[in-house]
PDB file of C-alpha atoms in Angstrom:
ATOM      1  CA  MET A  74      -0.100   0.103  -0.002  1.00 72.00           C
ATOM      2  CA  PRO A  75       1.410   3.370  -1.047  1.00 72.00           C
ATOM      3  CA  ALA A  76       1.851   6.336   1.344  1.00 72.00           C
ATOM      4  CA  GLU A  77      -1.164   8.705   1.487  1.00 85.00           C
ATOM      5  CA  ASP A  78       0.942  11.734   1.995  1.00 90.00           C
ATOM      6  CA  LEU A  79       4.728  12.446   1.049  1.00 94.00           C
ATOM      7  CA  ARG A  80       6.163  15.466   2.185  1.00 94.00           C
ATOM      8  CA  PRO A  81       9.609  16.852   3.191  1.00 95.00           C
ATOM      9  CA  LEU A  82      11.059  16.550   6.493  1.00 94.00           C
ATOM     10  CA  THR A  83      10.545  19.480   9.076  1.00 93.00           C
ATOM     11  CA  ASP A  84      11.927  19.841  12.717  1.00 92.00           C
ATOM     12  CA  ASP A  85       8.329  18.840  14.057  1.00 95.00           C
ATOM     13  CA  ASP A  86       8.908  15.272  12.188  1.00 96.00           C
ATOM     14  CA  MET A  87      12.189  14.519  13.631  1.00 95.00           C
ATOM     15  CA  PRO A  88      10.530  12.562  16.611  1.00 96.00           C
ATOM     16  CA  ALA A  89       8.278  10.370  14.180  1.00 96.00           C
ATOM     17  CA  LEU A  90      11.510   9.750  11.900  1.00 96.00           C
ATOM     18  CA  SER A  91      13.994   8.765  14.901  1.00 96.00           C
ATOM     19  CA  GLU A  92      11.122   6.098  16.036  1.00 95.00           C
ATOM     20  CA  LEU A  93      10.888   4.675  12.300  1.00 95.00           C
ATOM     21  CA  LEU A  94      14.528   4.454  11.970  1.00 94.00           C
ATOM     22  CA  THR A  95      14.541   2.740  15.392  1.00 93.00           C
ATOM     23  CA  ALA A  96      12.000   0.335  14.844  1.00 92.00           C
ATOM     24  CA  LEU A  97      13.657  -0.507  11.327  1.00 91.00           C
ATOM     25  CA  HIS A  98      17.307  -1.151  12.685  1.00 90.00           C
ATOM     26  CA  PRO A  99      17.264  -1.381  16.399  1.00 90.00           C
ATOM     27  CA  GLU A 100      20.770  -2.187  16.609  1.00 86.00           C
ATOM     28  CA  GLN A 101      21.394   1.752  15.521  1.00 86.00           C
ATOM     29  CA  GLN A 102      19.096   3.512  17.595  1.00 88.00           C
ATOM     30  CA  GLN A 103      18.268   7.403  16.047  1.00 89.00           C
ATOM     31  CA  THR A 104      17.357  10.190  18.408  1.00 94.00           C
ATOM     32  CA  ALA A 105      15.689  13.191  17.186  1.00 94.00           C
ATOM     33  CA  ALA A 106      18.563  15.348  18.488  1.00 94.00           C
ATOM     34  CA  SER A 107      20.904  13.108  16.803  1.00 93.00           C
ATOM     35  CA  LEU A 108      18.870  13.632  13.786  1.00 93.00           C
ATOM     36  CA  LYS A 109      18.914  17.366  13.826  1.00 92.00           C
ATOM     37  CA  ASN A 110      22.453  17.531  14.440  1.00 90.00           C
ATOM     38  CA  ARG A 111      23.427  15.672  11.119  1.00 86.00           C
ATOM     39  CA  GLN A 112      20.905  17.746   9.226  1.00 85.00           C
ATOM     40  CA  ALA A 113      22.731  20.844  10.752  1.00 85.00           C
ATOM     41  CA  LEU A 114      26.229  19.595   9.805  1.00 83.00           C
ATOM     42  CA  LEU A 115      25.260  18.542   6.383  1.00 79.00           C
ATOM     43  CA  SER A 116      23.589  21.965   5.499  1.00 78.00           C
ATOM     44  CA  SER A 117      26.780  23.225   6.973  1.00 79.00           C
ATOM     45  CA  LEU A 118      29.052  21.437   4.628  1.00 75.00           C
ATOM     46  CA  SER A 119      26.473  22.828   1.346  1.00 69.00           C
ATOM     47  CA  GLU A 120      25.622  19.405   0.521  1.00 74.00           C
ATOM     48  CA  HIS A 121      22.582  18.454  -1.056  1.00 83.00           C
ATOM     49  CA  HIS A 122      20.628  16.681   2.006  1.00 86.00           C
ATOM     50  CA  ALA A 123      16.877  15.869   1.699  1.00 91.00           C
ATOM     51  CA  TRP A 124      14.190  13.541   3.685  1.00 94.00           C
ATOM     52  CA  THR A 125      10.901  12.844   1.958  1.00 96.00           C
ATOM     53  CA  LEU A 126       8.473  11.205   4.651  1.00 96.00           C
ATOM     54  CA  GLY A 127       5.691   9.048   3.646  1.00 95.00           C
ATOM     55  CA  TRP A 128       2.679   9.432   5.861  1.00 95.00           C
ATOM     56  CA  HIS A 129      -0.514   7.080   6.053  1.00 93.00           C
ATOM     57  CA  GLY A 130      -3.017   9.297   8.278  1.00 92.00           C
ATOM     58  CA  ASN A 131      -0.666  10.436  11.350  1.00 92.00           C
ATOM     59  CA  SER A 132       1.360   7.403  11.245  1.00 93.00           C
ATOM     60  CA  LEU A 133       4.912   8.141   9.459  1.00 96.00           C
ATOM     61  CA  VAL A 134       5.297   4.746   7.374  1.00 95.00           C
ATOM     62  CA  GLY A 135       8.296   5.375   5.090  1.00 95.00           C
ATOM     63  CA  ALA A 136      11.287   7.815   4.305  1.00 96.00           C
ATOM     64  CA  VAL A 137      13.636   8.397   1.862  1.00 96.00           C
ATOM     65  CA  GLU A 138      16.762  10.262   2.251  1.00 94.00           C
ATOM     66  CA  ALA A 139      18.968  12.003  -0.819  1.00 93.00           C
ATOM     67  CA  ALA A 140      22.091  13.331   0.053  1.00 88.00           C
ATOM     68  CA  GLY A 141      25.397  14.176  -1.547  1.00 85.00           C
ATOM     69  CA  ASP A 142      28.189  11.425  -1.316  1.00 77.00           C
ATOM     70  CA  HIS A 143      30.531  13.722   0.997  1.00 70.00           C
ATOM     71  CA  ASN A 144      33.178  11.451  -0.029  1.00 71.00           C
ATOM     72  CA  HIS A 145      32.984  12.184  -3.670  1.00 66.00           C
ATOM     73  CA  ILE A 146      32.254  15.941  -3.599  1.00 69.00           C
ATOM     74  CA  GLY A 147      31.337  17.232  -7.243  1.00 70.00           C
ATOM     75  CA  SER A 148      31.546  13.501  -8.873  1.00 77.00           C
ATOM     76  CA  GLY A 149      27.714  13.327  -9.261  1.00 83.00           C
ATOM     77  CA  LEU A 150      27.612  10.333  -6.849  1.00 88.00           C
ATOM     78  CA  PHE A 151      24.509  10.671  -4.183  1.00 91.00           C
ATOM     79  CA  PHE A 152      23.194   8.422  -1.608  1.00 90.00           C
ATOM     80  CA  LEU A 153      19.534   7.444  -1.929  1.00 93.00           C
ATOM     81  CA  ASN A 154      18.373   5.413   1.472  1.00 94.00           C
ATOM     82  CA  VAL A 155      14.782   4.069   1.038  1.00 95.00           C
ATOM     83  CA  ARG A 156      13.115   3.082   4.588  1.00 94.00           C
ATOM     84  CA  VAL A 157       9.834   1.414   5.324  1.00 94.00           C
ATOM     85  CA  HIS A 158       8.278   0.616   8.618  1.00 93.00           C
ATOM     86  CA  PRO A 159       8.500  -2.633   9.460  1.00 89.00           C
ATOM     87  CA  ALA A 160       4.410  -2.882   9.438  1.00 88.00           C
ATOM     88  CA  TRP A 161       4.531  -1.491   6.090  1.00 89.00           C
ATOM     89  CA  GLN A 162       6.975  -4.340   3.820  1.00 87.00           C
ATOM     90  CA  ASP A 163       5.508  -6.202   1.636  1.00 82.00           C
ATOM     91  CA  ASP A 164       6.633  -8.499  -0.938  1.00 76.00           C
ATOM     92  CA  GLU A 165       5.416  -5.828  -3.648  1.00 80.00           C
ATOM     93  CA  ASP A 166       7.687  -3.112  -2.224  1.00 88.00           C
ATOM     94  CA  GLU A 167       5.112  -0.622  -3.264  1.00 91.00           C
ATOM     95  CA  LEU A 168       5.878   1.827  -0.625  1.00 92.00           C
ATOM     96  CA  ALA A 169       9.264   1.220  -1.083  1.00 93.00           C
ATOM     97  CA  GLY A 170       9.056   2.039  -4.780  1.00 93.00           C
ATOM     98  CA  GLN A 171       7.023   4.934  -4.512  1.00 94.00           C
ATOM     99  CA  LEU A 172       9.659   6.614  -2.215  1.00 96.00           C
ATOM    100  CA  PHE A 173      12.658   5.511  -4.627  1.00 95.00           C
ATOM    101  CA  GLN A 174      10.878   7.327  -7.066  1.00 95.00           C
ATOM    102  CA  ARG A 175      10.272  10.465  -4.935  1.00 95.00           C
ATOM    103  CA  GLY A 176      14.022  10.256  -3.838  1.00 95.00           C
ATOM    104  CA  VAL A 177      15.216  10.200  -7.664  1.00 95.00           C
ATOM    105  CA  GLU A 178      13.155  13.210  -8.603  1.00 94.00           C
ATOM    106  CA  THR A 179      14.581  15.103  -6.049  1.00 93.00           C
ATOM    107  CA  LEU A 180      18.033  14.445  -7.273  1.00 93.00           C
ATOM    108  CA  ARG A 181      17.389  14.621 -10.861  1.00 93.00           C
ATOM    109  CA  PRO A 182      17.877  18.396 -11.230  1.00 93.00           C
ATOM    110  CA  LEU A 183      21.183  17.559  -9.528  1.00 90.00           C
ATOM    111  CA  LEU A 184      22.083  15.372 -12.690  1.00 91.00           C
ATOM    112  CA  PRO A 185      23.464  12.507 -10.706  1.00 91.00           C
ATOM    113  CA  THR A 186      25.881  10.332 -12.611  1.00 90.00           C
ATOM    114  CA  GLY A 187      25.174   7.425  -9.766  1.00 89.00           C
ATOM    115  CA  LEU A 188      23.426   6.241  -6.684  1.00 91.00           C
ATOM    116  CA  ARG A 189      24.897   4.483  -3.569  1.00 89.00           C
ATOM    117  CA  THR A 190      23.447   3.233  -0.669  1.00 92.00           C
ATOM    118  CA  ARG A 191      24.403   1.604   2.688  1.00 87.00           C
ATOM    119  CA  VAL A 192      22.456  -1.654   3.864  1.00 88.00           C
ATOM    120  CA  HIS A 193      23.575  -4.445   6.092  1.00 87.00           C
ATOM    121  CA  GLN A 194      23.383  -8.179   4.457  1.00 86.00           C
ATOM    122  CA  HIS A 195      20.550  -9.177   6.683  1.00 86.00           C
ATOM    123  CA  TRP A 196      18.293  -5.745   6.439  1.00 87.00           C
ATOM    124  CA  PRO A 197      14.894  -6.174   4.380  1.00 85.00           C
ATOM    125  CA  GLU A 198      15.830  -3.110   1.982  1.00 89.00           C
ATOM    126  CA  LEU A 199      18.500  -5.195   0.486  1.00 89.00           C
ATOM    127  CA  ALA A 200      16.354  -7.162  -1.665  1.00 89.00           C
ATOM    128  CA  PHE A 201      14.552  -3.986  -2.725  1.00 91.00           C
ATOM    129  CA  TYR A 202      18.003  -2.637  -3.855  1.00 91.00           C
ATOM    130  CA  GLN A 203      19.175  -5.789  -5.491  1.00 91.00           C
ATOM    131  CA  ASN A 204      15.880  -5.583  -7.504  1.00 90.00           C
ATOM    132  CA  HIS A 205      16.276  -2.063  -8.632  1.00 89.00           C
ATOM    133  CA  GLY A 206      19.872  -2.483 -10.069  1.00 89.00           C
ATOM    134  CA  PHE A 207      22.224  -1.504  -7.197  1.00 90.00           C
ATOM    135  CA  ASP A 208      25.334  -3.961  -7.472  1.00 88.00           C
ATOM    136  CA  GLU A 209      27.541  -4.408  -4.240  1.00 84.00           C
ATOM    137  CA  LEU A 210      30.504  -2.241  -4.360  1.00 83.00           C
ATOM    138  CA  GLU A 211      32.410  -2.547  -1.082  1.00 81.00           C
ATOM    139  CA  ARG A 212      32.046  -4.797   2.012  1.00 79.00           C
ATOM    140  CA  SER A 213      32.890  -3.439   5.183  1.00 79.00           C
ATOM    141  CA  TRP A 214      32.644  -4.572   9.340  1.00 77.00           C
ATOM    142  CA  HIS A 215      31.943  -2.246  11.993  1.00 76.00           C
ATOM    143  CA  SER A 216      34.248  -2.463  14.920  1.00 81.00           C
ATOM    144  CA  THR A 217      33.634  -0.786  18.117  1.00 83.00           C
ATOM    145  CA  LEU A 218      36.110  -0.008  20.684  1.00 86.00           C
ATOM    146  CA  ASP A 219      35.199   0.762  24.102  1.00 87.00           C
ATOM    147  CA  LEU A 220      37.405   3.445  25.680  1.00 90.00           C
ATOM    148  CA  SER A 221      36.184   3.067  29.115  1.00 90.00           C
ATOM    149  CA  THR A 222      37.848  -0.365  29.479  1.00 92.00           C
ATOM    150  CA  PHE A 223      40.613  -0.158  27.016  1.00 91.00           C
ATOM    151  CA  ASP A 224      43.956  -0.684  28.304  1.00 91.00           C
ATOM    152  CA  PRO A 225      46.589   0.879  25.917  1.00 89.00           C
ATOM    153  CA  SER A 226      49.317  -1.090  28.040  1.00 91.00           C
ATOM    154  CA  ALA A 227      48.757  -4.250  26.114  1.00 90.00           C
ATOM    155  CA  PHE A 228      50.015  -2.702  23.368  1.00 90.00           C
ATOM    156  CA  ALA A 229      53.207  -1.171  24.631  1.00 91.00           C
ATOM    157  CA  ALA A 230      55.777  -4.132  23.181  1.00 92.00           C
ATOM    158  CA  ARG A 231      54.177  -3.549  19.621  1.00 90.00           C
ATOM    159  CA  THR A 232      54.417   0.219  20.016  1.00 86.00           C
ATOM    160  CA  GLN A 233      58.372  -0.059  21.398  1.00 89.00           C
ATOM    161  CA  ARG A 234      58.849  -2.170  17.999  1.00 90.00           C
ATOM    162  CA  ALA A 235      57.284  -0.027  15.816  1.00 87.00           C
ATOM    163  CA  ARG A 236      59.100   3.171  17.234  1.00 84.00           C
ATOM    164  CA  ALA A 237      62.355   1.065  16.689  1.00 89.00           C
ATOM    165  CA  THR A 238      61.664   0.453  12.957  1.00 88.00           C
ATOM    166  CA  ILE A 239      59.741   3.416  11.595  1.00 88.00           C
ATOM    167  CA  GLN A 240      61.445   7.001  11.542  1.00 81.00           C
ATOM    168  CA  LEU A 241      59.259  10.036  11.360  1.00 81.00           C
ATOM    169  CA  ALA A 242      60.965  12.842   9.423  1.00 85.00           C
ATOM    170  CA  THR A 243      60.577  15.651   7.052  1.00 88.00           C
ATOM    171  CA  LEU A 244      62.008  15.356   3.455  1.00 88.00           C
ATOM    172  CA  ARG A 245      64.672  18.037   4.186  1.00 88.00           C
ATOM    173  CA  GLU A 246      65.489  15.834   7.241  1.00 89.00           C
ATOM    174  CA  LEU A 247      66.322  13.107   5.029  1.00 87.00           C
ATOM    175  CA  GLY A 248      68.427  14.921   2.656  1.00 88.00           C
ATOM    176  CA  TRP A 249      66.213  15.856  -0.047  1.00 88.00           C
ATOM    177  CA  THR A 250      67.043  19.226  -1.272  1.00 84.00           C
ATOM    178  CA  GLY A 251      64.276  19.808  -4.046  1.00 75.00           C
TER     179      GLY A 251
END
């Protein structure tokens, strides 16, 4: 079932968007404050960044994020992230398709040369992206270091070995006169 109302994100929508994103991916909880901070950061970089939200009555059922690829500014590459509430996902991907098209429409005036997304292999969005022509470009693994329990002394011997074999110097100190 498609959304009844598609409209741009406003500050008042931040709590509903954070609930949607957290419901979809509880392992990556989003707060309204973190979303607002991210919006402000991307705006300060003068990057294109737009959310279109899909509403059914007073319920946020999906969203599409269209953003410049800050790792490749000026390349024509953009991110397009489609998110559909778990209760609204179905085999036809009607809502996801509707959001995808709206995201593409928002990017069309910017003349994109390619679209990217980020998805985990166990996320339900993966099949949608594959069905819409996305190919895997790279694979990564997240690793988190808990600094409250990290003990750097466990790496003291490796640090000493590195310092004994690696020299940091300017080119002039190394004798380069060019």
